[in-house]
Amino acid sequence: MNRTTQRPGGGEMQVIVVYDVPAERTHIFRKLLRRRLEHLQQSVFFGKLTDGQVTAMKNEIEDKLEPNDSVVIFESTNPAAFNFTTYGSSEEPGSRFT
Amino acid sequence: MPKPNHHIFADGELSRNEGTLRIDTLEGKTEYLPIESVDSLYLHGQLDFNTRALGLLNEHNVPLHVFGWKDYYRGTYLPKRGQVSGNTVVEQVRAYDDPARRLRIGQSIIEASIHNMRGNIRYYDGRRGKFSNTVTKLEELKQSVSTTTDINELRSVEGNARKKYYECFDQILRDPFTLTRREYNPPTNEANAGISFLNGMVYTTCVSAIRKTALDPTIGFVHEPGERRFTLSLDIADIFKPILADRLLFRLVNRQQLSINDFEDELNGCLLNENGRMIVLEEFEEMLDETIDHPRLNRKVSFKTLVQTDVYSLKKHILTDEPYHATARWW
Amino acid sequence: MVQYYHVCKRELWFMSRGIDIDRETTNIQRGTHIDDTSYQNARKSFMIDNRIQLDVLDSGDVMEVKVSSTLEKPARMQLLFYLWYLREIHGVERDGVLAYPTERKRESITLDNSATDQVESTVGGILDVVSRDQPPELEKKPYCDSCLYQDLCWM
């Protein structure tokens, strides 16, 4: 039975993922996060994902995890956008234009 | 909310890297696009890419709309479908080939299209001029759709409606914008250039929506297959052009977000310049995310979803004979 | 099919015709991952007649794993159908276990006489639905709003 827990159009959330893993393992998490989220800084990712995408991402992280890895996922289903301020050479997160 | 589109204006190179799309711009910047979080990709700059990059778009079902010199629409790379539904295409062809079924679908499309033109004119009646005659005329034309007996007759009703509709544009548009008459290929003045550019965006939005169904984009009902473009997309675009293209142009011009300086003259034509295109695209993408209450679905849906559900409704009609609800502005 | 029949006959009809909507962004992920990771040591999967896939526990019971206990009846009927199929087609009598790993719940299921009647009327009902030319009529159900077919079904 393939059912969402949310309406087909809904179930969206804003997500920030940060990680701290041994240098030789960064590429593993970078790769699985870059496919879904915007790579903001070294080990910081941001974006909007659906319930299904978040679940798939968590499953994939769990599969890759080793004892000394540390990954934190912040998620908010509040539809209001995050406020953010950028300094220095940061680009505005969430831009649809390159 | 459907996934957002991404537009690349920069010149440079697209490649596949660590399972996602990498953009290296000529200015020396590198960006990674989250391929699983993109609906459709639009190329506006000069970009090199190879089959591995296309393979990635294939795997993630991301259509690629390519715009060439001066942002003329060049074409679309449609990912190959994972599951082809032969049955859907067979039924679609049957519906096209049966004059009665084809006419019925065509009538639904044109009724909705005229209804949506009329909605715009009624909105501006009293605001930018007196259009009550046109509103009445469009209502009559909409009524006459159901009495048409073949596609040619239907198309001439649609042509009449569009002519009446465009006649109001000069008054609706703030000076110095004038349409005079609708001309494309190439557009001859600023208003025509704006409409052409936005119509192209509506068209590609429809192409992407159709790609999410098993319908064949080349088999349309009002437009004849054999025209060079995806004729089903042209059909669906006719429904949405008044809502997504014309209304936005009116707003951008009348609020002076877009000025005559955002266009440039070309050899016997006129086009948006790069600044103008950016303004229009940002507003267009924002509008696709705007939501309205949907009475049939009993929830808020975005304009982008509205295009999608229209195509689903057509698909269901073709496969089950349940009524097709072409999107007629109700809000 | 059995589950769809008990959830929504219209959905069953769409399914049977392969009428689908875009499923890129779904929770299919969740179901399969729980399937893959729960009780891995204690069960074996069997494909029977190239048609149904069964999970059999060391105890010999047939197990059906579910993400949550909402829509409990469809899952129970699915499991009963497996038990019925084993008995009628292969002459093997087994009991079943309905498991909800995320809720740490398990329930024993037996194919008694009344369950047999229910399975047989379900099989007849399914044949009736899928052989119709048109989908069963639109009918508002409490879970329509969470159904993936909503945008196709109600449009």
PDB file of N, CA, C and O in Angstrom, chain A residues 17-64:
ATOM      1  N   VAL A  17      20.891  20.277   7.194  1.00  0.00           N
ATOM      2  CA  VAL A  17      21.664  19.115   7.649  1.00  0.00           C
ATOM      3  C   VAL A  17      23.119  19.542   7.838  1.00  0.00           C
ATOM      4  O   VAL A  17      23.700  20.211   6.967  1.00  0.00           O
ATOM      5  N   VAL A  18      23.673  19.209   8.994  1.00  0.00           N
ATOM      6  CA  VAL A  18      25.103  19.453   9.217  1.00  0.00           C
ATOM      7  C   VAL A  18      25.750  18.129   9.605  1.00  0.00           C
ATOM      8  O   VAL A  18      25.111  17.268  10.187  1.00  0.00           O
ATOM      9  N   TYR A  19      27.013  17.976   9.238  1.00  0.00           N
ATOM     10  CA  TYR A  19      27.676  16.744   9.647  1.00  0.00           C
ATOM     11  C   TYR A  19      29.109  16.999  10.065  1.00  0.00           C
ATOM     12  O   TYR A  19      29.718  18.005   9.695  1.00  0.00           O
ATOM     13  N   ASP A  20      29.610  16.090  10.857  1.00  0.00           N
ATOM     14  CA  ASP A  20      30.991  16.144  11.306  1.00  0.00           C
ATOM     15  C   ASP A  20      31.483  14.708  11.283  1.00  0.00           C
ATOM     16  O   ASP A  20      31.116  13.909  12.141  1.00  0.00           O
ATOM     17  N   VAL A  21      32.258  14.374  10.281  1.00  0.00           N
ATOM     18  CA  VAL A  21      32.721  12.988  10.127  1.00  0.00           C
ATOM     19  C   VAL A  21      34.203  13.012   9.761  1.00  0.00           C
ATOM     20  O   VAL A  21      34.713  14.054   9.324  1.00  0.00           O
ATOM     21  N   PRO A  22      34.907  11.908   9.961  1.00  0.00           N
ATOM     22  CA  PRO A  22      36.327  11.870   9.609  1.00  0.00           C
ATOM     23  C   PRO A  22      36.547  12.295   8.151  1.00  0.00           C
ATOM     24  O   PRO A  22      35.714  12.002   7.286  1.00  0.00           O
ATOM     25  N   ALA A  23      37.641  12.983   7.902  1.00  0.00           N
ATOM     26  CA  ALA A  23      37.906  13.581   6.587  1.00  0.00           C
ATOM     27  C   ALA A  23      37.714  12.598   5.437  1.00  0.00           C
ATOM     28  O   ALA A  23      37.137  12.951   4.409  1.00  0.00           O
ATOM     29  N   GLU A  24      38.143  11.364   5.624  1.00  0.00           N
ATOM     30  CA  GLU A  24      38.077  10.417   4.506  1.00  0.00           C
ATOM     31  C   GLU A  24      36.649   9.932   4.261  1.00  0.00           C
ATOM     32  O   GLU A  24      36.396   9.229   3.299  1.00  0.00           O
ATOM     33  N   ARG A  25      35.723  10.318   5.141  1.00  0.00           N
ATOM     34  CA  ARG A  25      34.340   9.889   4.960  1.00  0.00           C
ATOM     35  C   ARG A  25      33.409  11.027   4.537  1.00  0.00           C
ATOM     36  O   ARG A  25      32.221  10.810   4.292  1.00  0.00           O
ATOM     37  N   THR A  26      33.941  12.261   4.426  1.00  0.00           N
ATOM     38  CA  THR A  26      33.063  13.388   4.093  1.00  0.00           C
ATOM     39  C   THR A  26      32.388  13.199   2.738  1.00  0.00           C
ATOM     40  O   THR A  26      31.229  13.554   2.564  1.00  0.00           O
ATOM     41  N   HIS A  27      33.132  12.596   1.792  1.00  0.00           N
ATOM     42  CA  HIS A  27      32.564  12.498   0.438  1.00  0.00           C
ATOM     43  C   HIS A  27      31.289  11.642   0.432  1.00  0.00           C
ATOM     44  O   HIS A  27      30.400  11.861  -0.369  1.00  0.00           O
ATOM     45  N   ILE A  28      31.197  10.689   1.369  1.00  0.00           N
ATOM     46  CA  ILE A  28      30.013   9.821   1.414  1.00  0.00           C
ATOM     47  C   ILE A  28      28.762  10.635   1.713  1.00  0.00           C
ATOM     48  O   ILE A  28      27.740  10.526   1.030  1.00  0.00           O
ATOM     49  N   PHE A  29      28.863  11.487   2.726  1.00  0.00           N
ATOM     50  CA  PHE A  29      27.686  12.272   3.120  1.00  0.00           C
ATOM     51  C   PHE A  29      27.457  13.441   2.169  1.00  0.00           C
ATOM     52  O   PHE A  29      26.314  13.787   1.858  1.00  0.00           O
ATOM     53  N   ARG A  30      28.569  14.029   1.699  1.00  0.00           N
ATOM     54  CA  ARG A  30      28.442  15.116   0.735  1.00  0.00           C
ATOM     55  C   ARG A  30      27.629  14.637  -0.468  1.00  0.00           C
ATOM     56  O   ARG A  30      26.707  15.285  -0.936  1.00  0.00           O
ATOM     57  N   LYS A  31      27.970  13.447  -0.933  1.00  0.00           N
ATOM     58  CA  LYS A  31      27.324  12.921  -2.125  1.00  0.00           C
ATOM     59  C   LYS A  31      25.827  12.696  -1.913  1.00  0.00           C
ATOM     60  O   LYS A  31      25.008  13.076  -2.741  1.00  0.00           O
ATOM     61  N   LEU A  32      25.482  12.090  -0.782  1.00  0.00           N
ATOM     62  CA  LEU A  32      24.062  11.776  -0.617  1.00  0.00           C
ATOM     63  C   LEU A  32      23.225  13.014  -0.303  1.00  0.00           C
ATOM     64  O   LEU A  32      22.025  13.043  -0.552  1.00  0.00           O
ATOM     65  N   LEU A  33      23.891  14.069   0.252  1.00  0.00           N
ATOM     66  CA  LEU A  33      23.144  15.291   0.558  1.00  0.00           C
ATOM     67  C   LEU A  33      23.039  16.218  -0.653  1.00  0.00           C
ATOM     68  O   LEU A  33      22.005  16.841  -0.881  1.00  0.00           O
ATOM     69  N   ARG A  34      24.107  16.281  -1.435  1.00  0.00           N
ATOM     70  CA  ARG A  34      24.111  17.191  -2.582  1.00  0.00           C
ATOM     71  C   ARG A  34      23.024  16.874  -3.599  1.00  0.00           C
ATOM     72  O   ARG A  34      22.594  17.744  -4.344  1.00  0.00           O
ATOM     73  N   ARG A  35      22.624  15.619  -3.664  1.00  0.00           N
ATOM     74  CA  ARG A  35      21.585  15.244  -4.625  1.00  0.00           C
ATOM     75  C   ARG A  35      20.243  15.863  -4.279  1.00  0.00           C
ATOM     76  O   ARG A  35      19.365  15.995  -5.128  1.00  0.00           O
ATOM     77  N   ARG A  36      20.066  16.195  -2.978  1.00  0.00           N
ATOM     78  CA  ARG A  36      18.751  16.651  -2.538  1.00  0.00           C
ATOM     79  C   ARG A  36      18.732  18.093  -2.069  1.00  0.00           C
ATOM     80  O   ARG A  36      17.691  18.744  -2.098  1.00  0.00           O
ATOM     81  N   LEU A  37      19.876  18.566  -1.558  1.00  0.00           N
ATOM     82  CA  LEU A  37      19.903  19.858  -0.889  1.00  0.00           C
ATOM     83  C   LEU A  37      20.975  20.758  -1.481  1.00  0.00           C
ATOM     84  O   LEU A  37      21.912  20.291  -2.136  1.00  0.00           O
ATOM     85  N   GLU A  38      20.816  22.044  -1.198  1.00  0.00           N
ATOM     86  CA  GLU A  38      21.801  23.002  -1.657  1.00  0.00           C
ATOM     87  C   GLU A  38      23.015  22.952  -0.718  1.00  0.00           C
ATOM     88  O   GLU A  38      22.862  22.995   0.502  1.00  0.00           O
ATOM     89  N   HIS A  39      24.191  22.863  -1.298  1.00  0.00           N
ATOM     90  CA  HIS A  39      25.411  22.791  -0.494  1.00  0.00           C
ATOM     91  C   HIS A  39      25.837  24.205  -0.128  1.00  0.00           C
ATOM     92  O   HIS A  39      26.465  24.895  -0.905  1.00  0.00           O
ATOM     93  N   LEU A  40      25.484  24.631   1.103  1.00  0.00           N
ATOM     94  CA  LEU A  40      25.710  26.031   1.473  1.00  0.00           C
ATOM     95  C   LEU A  40      27.165  26.293   1.840  1.00  0.00           C
ATOM     96  O   LEU A  40      27.778  27.249   1.399  1.00  0.00           O
ATOM     97  N   GLN A  41      27.707  25.468   2.727  1.00  0.00           N
ATOM     98  CA  GLN A  41      29.079  25.620   3.192  1.00  0.00           C
ATOM     99  C   GLN A  41      29.661  24.245   3.439  1.00  0.00           C
ATOM    100  O   GLN A  41      28.936  23.261   3.408  1.00  0.00           O
ATOM    101  N   GLN A  42      30.944  24.217   3.767  1.00  0.00           N
ATOM    102  CA  GLN A  42      31.658  22.946   3.964  1.00  0.00           C
ATOM    103  C   GLN A  42      30.778  21.729   4.251  1.00  0.00           C
ATOM    104  O   GLN A  42      30.682  20.822   3.470  1.00  0.00           O
ATOM    105  N   SER A  43      30.151  21.737   5.412  1.00  0.00           N
ATOM    106  CA  SER A  43      29.354  20.562   5.777  1.00  0.00           C
ATOM    107  C   SER A  43      27.946  20.972   6.172  1.00  0.00           C
ATOM    108  O   SER A  43      27.347  20.414   7.083  1.00  0.00           O
ATOM    109  N   VAL A  44      27.425  21.984   5.485  1.00  0.00           N
ATOM    110  CA  VAL A  44      26.091  22.513   5.796  1.00  0.00           C
ATOM    111  C   VAL A  44      25.228  22.489   4.533  1.00  0.00           C
ATOM    112  O   VAL A  44      25.631  23.022   3.493  1.00  0.00           O
ATOM    113  N   PHE A  45      24.047  21.896   4.655  1.00  0.00           N
ATOM    114  CA  PHE A  45      23.147  21.752   3.507  1.00  0.00           C
ATOM    115  C   PHE A  45      21.770  22.271   3.866  1.00  0.00           C
ATOM    116  O   PHE A  45      21.336  22.149   5.019  1.00  0.00           O
ATOM    117  N   PHE A  46      21.086  22.820   2.874  1.00  0.00           N
ATOM    118  CA  PHE A  46      19.784  23.429   3.127  1.00  0.00           C
ATOM    119  C   PHE A  46      18.853  23.194   1.942  1.00  0.00           C
ATOM    120  O   PHE A  46      19.302  23.150   0.799  1.00  0.00           O
ATOM    121  N   GLY A  47      17.555  23.062   2.228  1.00  0.00           N
ATOM    122  CA  GLY A  47      16.601  22.981   1.126  1.00  0.00           C
ATOM    123  C   GLY A  47      15.213  22.599   1.594  1.00  0.00           C
ATOM    124  O   GLY A  47      14.968  22.421   2.787  1.00  0.00           O
ATOM    125  N   LYS A  48      14.306  22.505   0.625  1.00  0.00           N
ATOM    126  CA  LYS A  48      12.939  22.042   0.907  1.00  0.00           C
ATOM    127  C   LYS A  48      12.793  20.634   0.376  1.00  0.00           C
ATOM    128  O   LYS A  48      13.134  20.366  -0.772  1.00  0.00           O
ATOM    129  N   LEU A  49      12.297  19.749   1.212  1.00  0.00           N
ATOM    130  CA  LEU A  49      12.119  18.368   0.787  1.00  0.00           C
ATOM    131  C   LEU A  49      10.715  17.886   1.136  1.00  0.00           C
ATOM    132  O   LEU A  49      10.064  18.432   2.027  1.00  0.00           O
ATOM    133  N   THR A  50      10.277  16.856   0.448  1.00  0.00           N
ATOM    134  CA  THR A  50       9.007  16.227   0.809  1.00  0.00           C
ATOM    135  C   THR A  50       9.252  15.204   1.916  1.00  0.00           C
ATOM    136  O   THR A  50      10.392  14.786   2.133  1.00  0.00           O
ATOM    137  N   ASP A  51       8.170  14.814   2.571  1.00  0.00           N
ATOM    138  CA  ASP A  51       8.237  13.743   3.578  1.00  0.00           C
ATOM    139  C   ASP A  51       9.020  12.546   3.061  1.00  0.00           C
ATOM    140  O   ASP A  51       9.899  12.013   3.728  1.00  0.00           O
ATOM    141  N   GLY A  52       8.654  12.135   1.857  1.00  0.00           N
ATOM    142  CA  GLY A  52       9.265  10.942   1.269  1.00  0.00           C
ATOM    143  C   GLY A  52      10.763  11.126   1.078  1.00  0.00           C
ATOM    144  O   GLY A  52      11.554  10.232   1.362  1.00  0.00           O
ATOM    145  N   GLN A  53      11.144  12.316   0.604  1.00  0.00           N
ATOM    146  CA  GLN A  53      12.567  12.586   0.390  1.00  0.00           C
ATOM    147  C   GLN A  53      13.332  12.574   1.705  1.00  0.00           C
ATOM    148  O   GLN A  53      14.447  12.068   1.779  1.00  0.00           O
ATOM    149  N   VAL A  54      12.717  13.168   2.757  1.00  0.00           N
ATOM    150  CA  VAL A  54      13.388  13.209   4.060  1.00  0.00           C
ATOM    151  C   VAL A  54      13.566  11.790   4.588  1.00  0.00           C
ATOM    152  O   VAL A  54      14.645  11.421   5.079  1.00  0.00           O
ATOM    153  N   THR A  55      12.517  10.975   4.455  1.00  0.00           N
ATOM    154  CA  THR A  55      12.611   9.591   4.930  1.00  0.00           C
ATOM    155  C   THR A  55      13.690   8.835   4.179  1.00  0.00           C
ATOM    156  O   THR A  55      14.516   8.139   4.766  1.00  0.00           O
ATOM    157  N   ALA A  56      13.710   9.001   2.859  1.00  0.00           N
ATOM    158  CA  ALA A  56      14.722   8.313   2.058  1.00  0.00           C
ATOM    159  C   ALA A  56      16.117   8.769   2.465  1.00  0.00           C
ATOM    160  O   ALA A  56      17.042   7.961   2.583  1.00  0.00           O
ATOM    161  N   MET A  57      16.244  10.071   2.713  1.00  0.00           N
ATOM    162  CA  MET A  57      17.550  10.612   3.097  1.00  0.00           C
ATOM    163  C   MET A  57      17.996  10.034   4.442  1.00  0.00           C
ATOM    164  O   MET A  57      19.148   9.623   4.607  1.00  0.00           O
ATOM    165  N   LYS A  58      17.069   9.985   5.406  1.00  0.00           N
ATOM    166  CA  LYS A  58      17.419   9.443   6.729  1.00  0.00           C
ATOM    167  C   LYS A  58      17.790   7.967   6.627  1.00  0.00           C
ATOM    168  O   LYS A  58      18.765   7.523   7.248  1.00  0.00           O
ATOM    169  N   ASN A  59      17.027   7.235   5.838  1.00  0.00           N
ATOM    170  CA  ASN A  59      17.354   5.820   5.649  1.00  0.00           C
ATOM    171  C   ASN A  59      18.765   5.664   5.097  1.00  0.00           C
ATOM    172  O   ASN A  59      19.540   4.823   5.547  1.00  0.00           O
ATOM    173  N   GLU A  60      19.075   6.512   4.114  1.00  0.00           N
ATOM    174  CA  GLU A  60      20.380   6.406   3.464  1.00  0.00           C
ATOM    175  C   GLU A  60      21.496   6.788   4.433  1.00  0.00           C
ATOM    176  O   GLU A  60      22.554   6.157   4.463  1.00  0.00           O
ATOM    177  N   ILE A  61      21.247   7.828   5.239  1.00  0.00           N
ATOM    178  CA  ILE A  61      22.248   8.238   6.233  1.00  0.00           C
ATOM    179  C   ILE A  61      22.488   7.098   7.223  1.00  0.00           C
ATOM    180  O   ILE A  61      23.631   6.752   7.518  1.00  0.00           O
ATOM    181  N   GLU A  62      21.396   6.508   7.712  1.00  0.00           N
ATOM    182  CA  GLU A  62      21.534   5.400   8.671  1.00  0.00           C
ATOM    183  C   GLU A  62      22.360   4.263   8.097  1.00  0.00           C
ATOM    184  O   GLU A  62      23.181   3.659   8.786  1.00  0.00           O
ATOM    185  N   ASP A  63      22.124   3.991   6.808  1.00  0.00           N
ATOM    186  CA  ASP A  63      22.856   2.889   6.182  1.00  0.00           C
ATOM    187  C   ASP A  63      24.357   3.168   6.105  1.00  0.00           C
ATOM    188  O   ASP A  63      25.167   2.253   6.138  1.00  0.00           O
ATOM    189  N   LYS A  64      24.722   4.450   5.966  1.00  0.00           N
ATOM    190  CA  LYS A  64      26.122   4.808   5.756  1.00  0.00           C
ATOM    191  C   LYS A  64      26.863   5.074   7.065  1.00  0.00           C
ATOM    192  O   LYS A  64      28.087   5.159   7.091  1.00  0.00           O
TER     193      LYS A  64
END
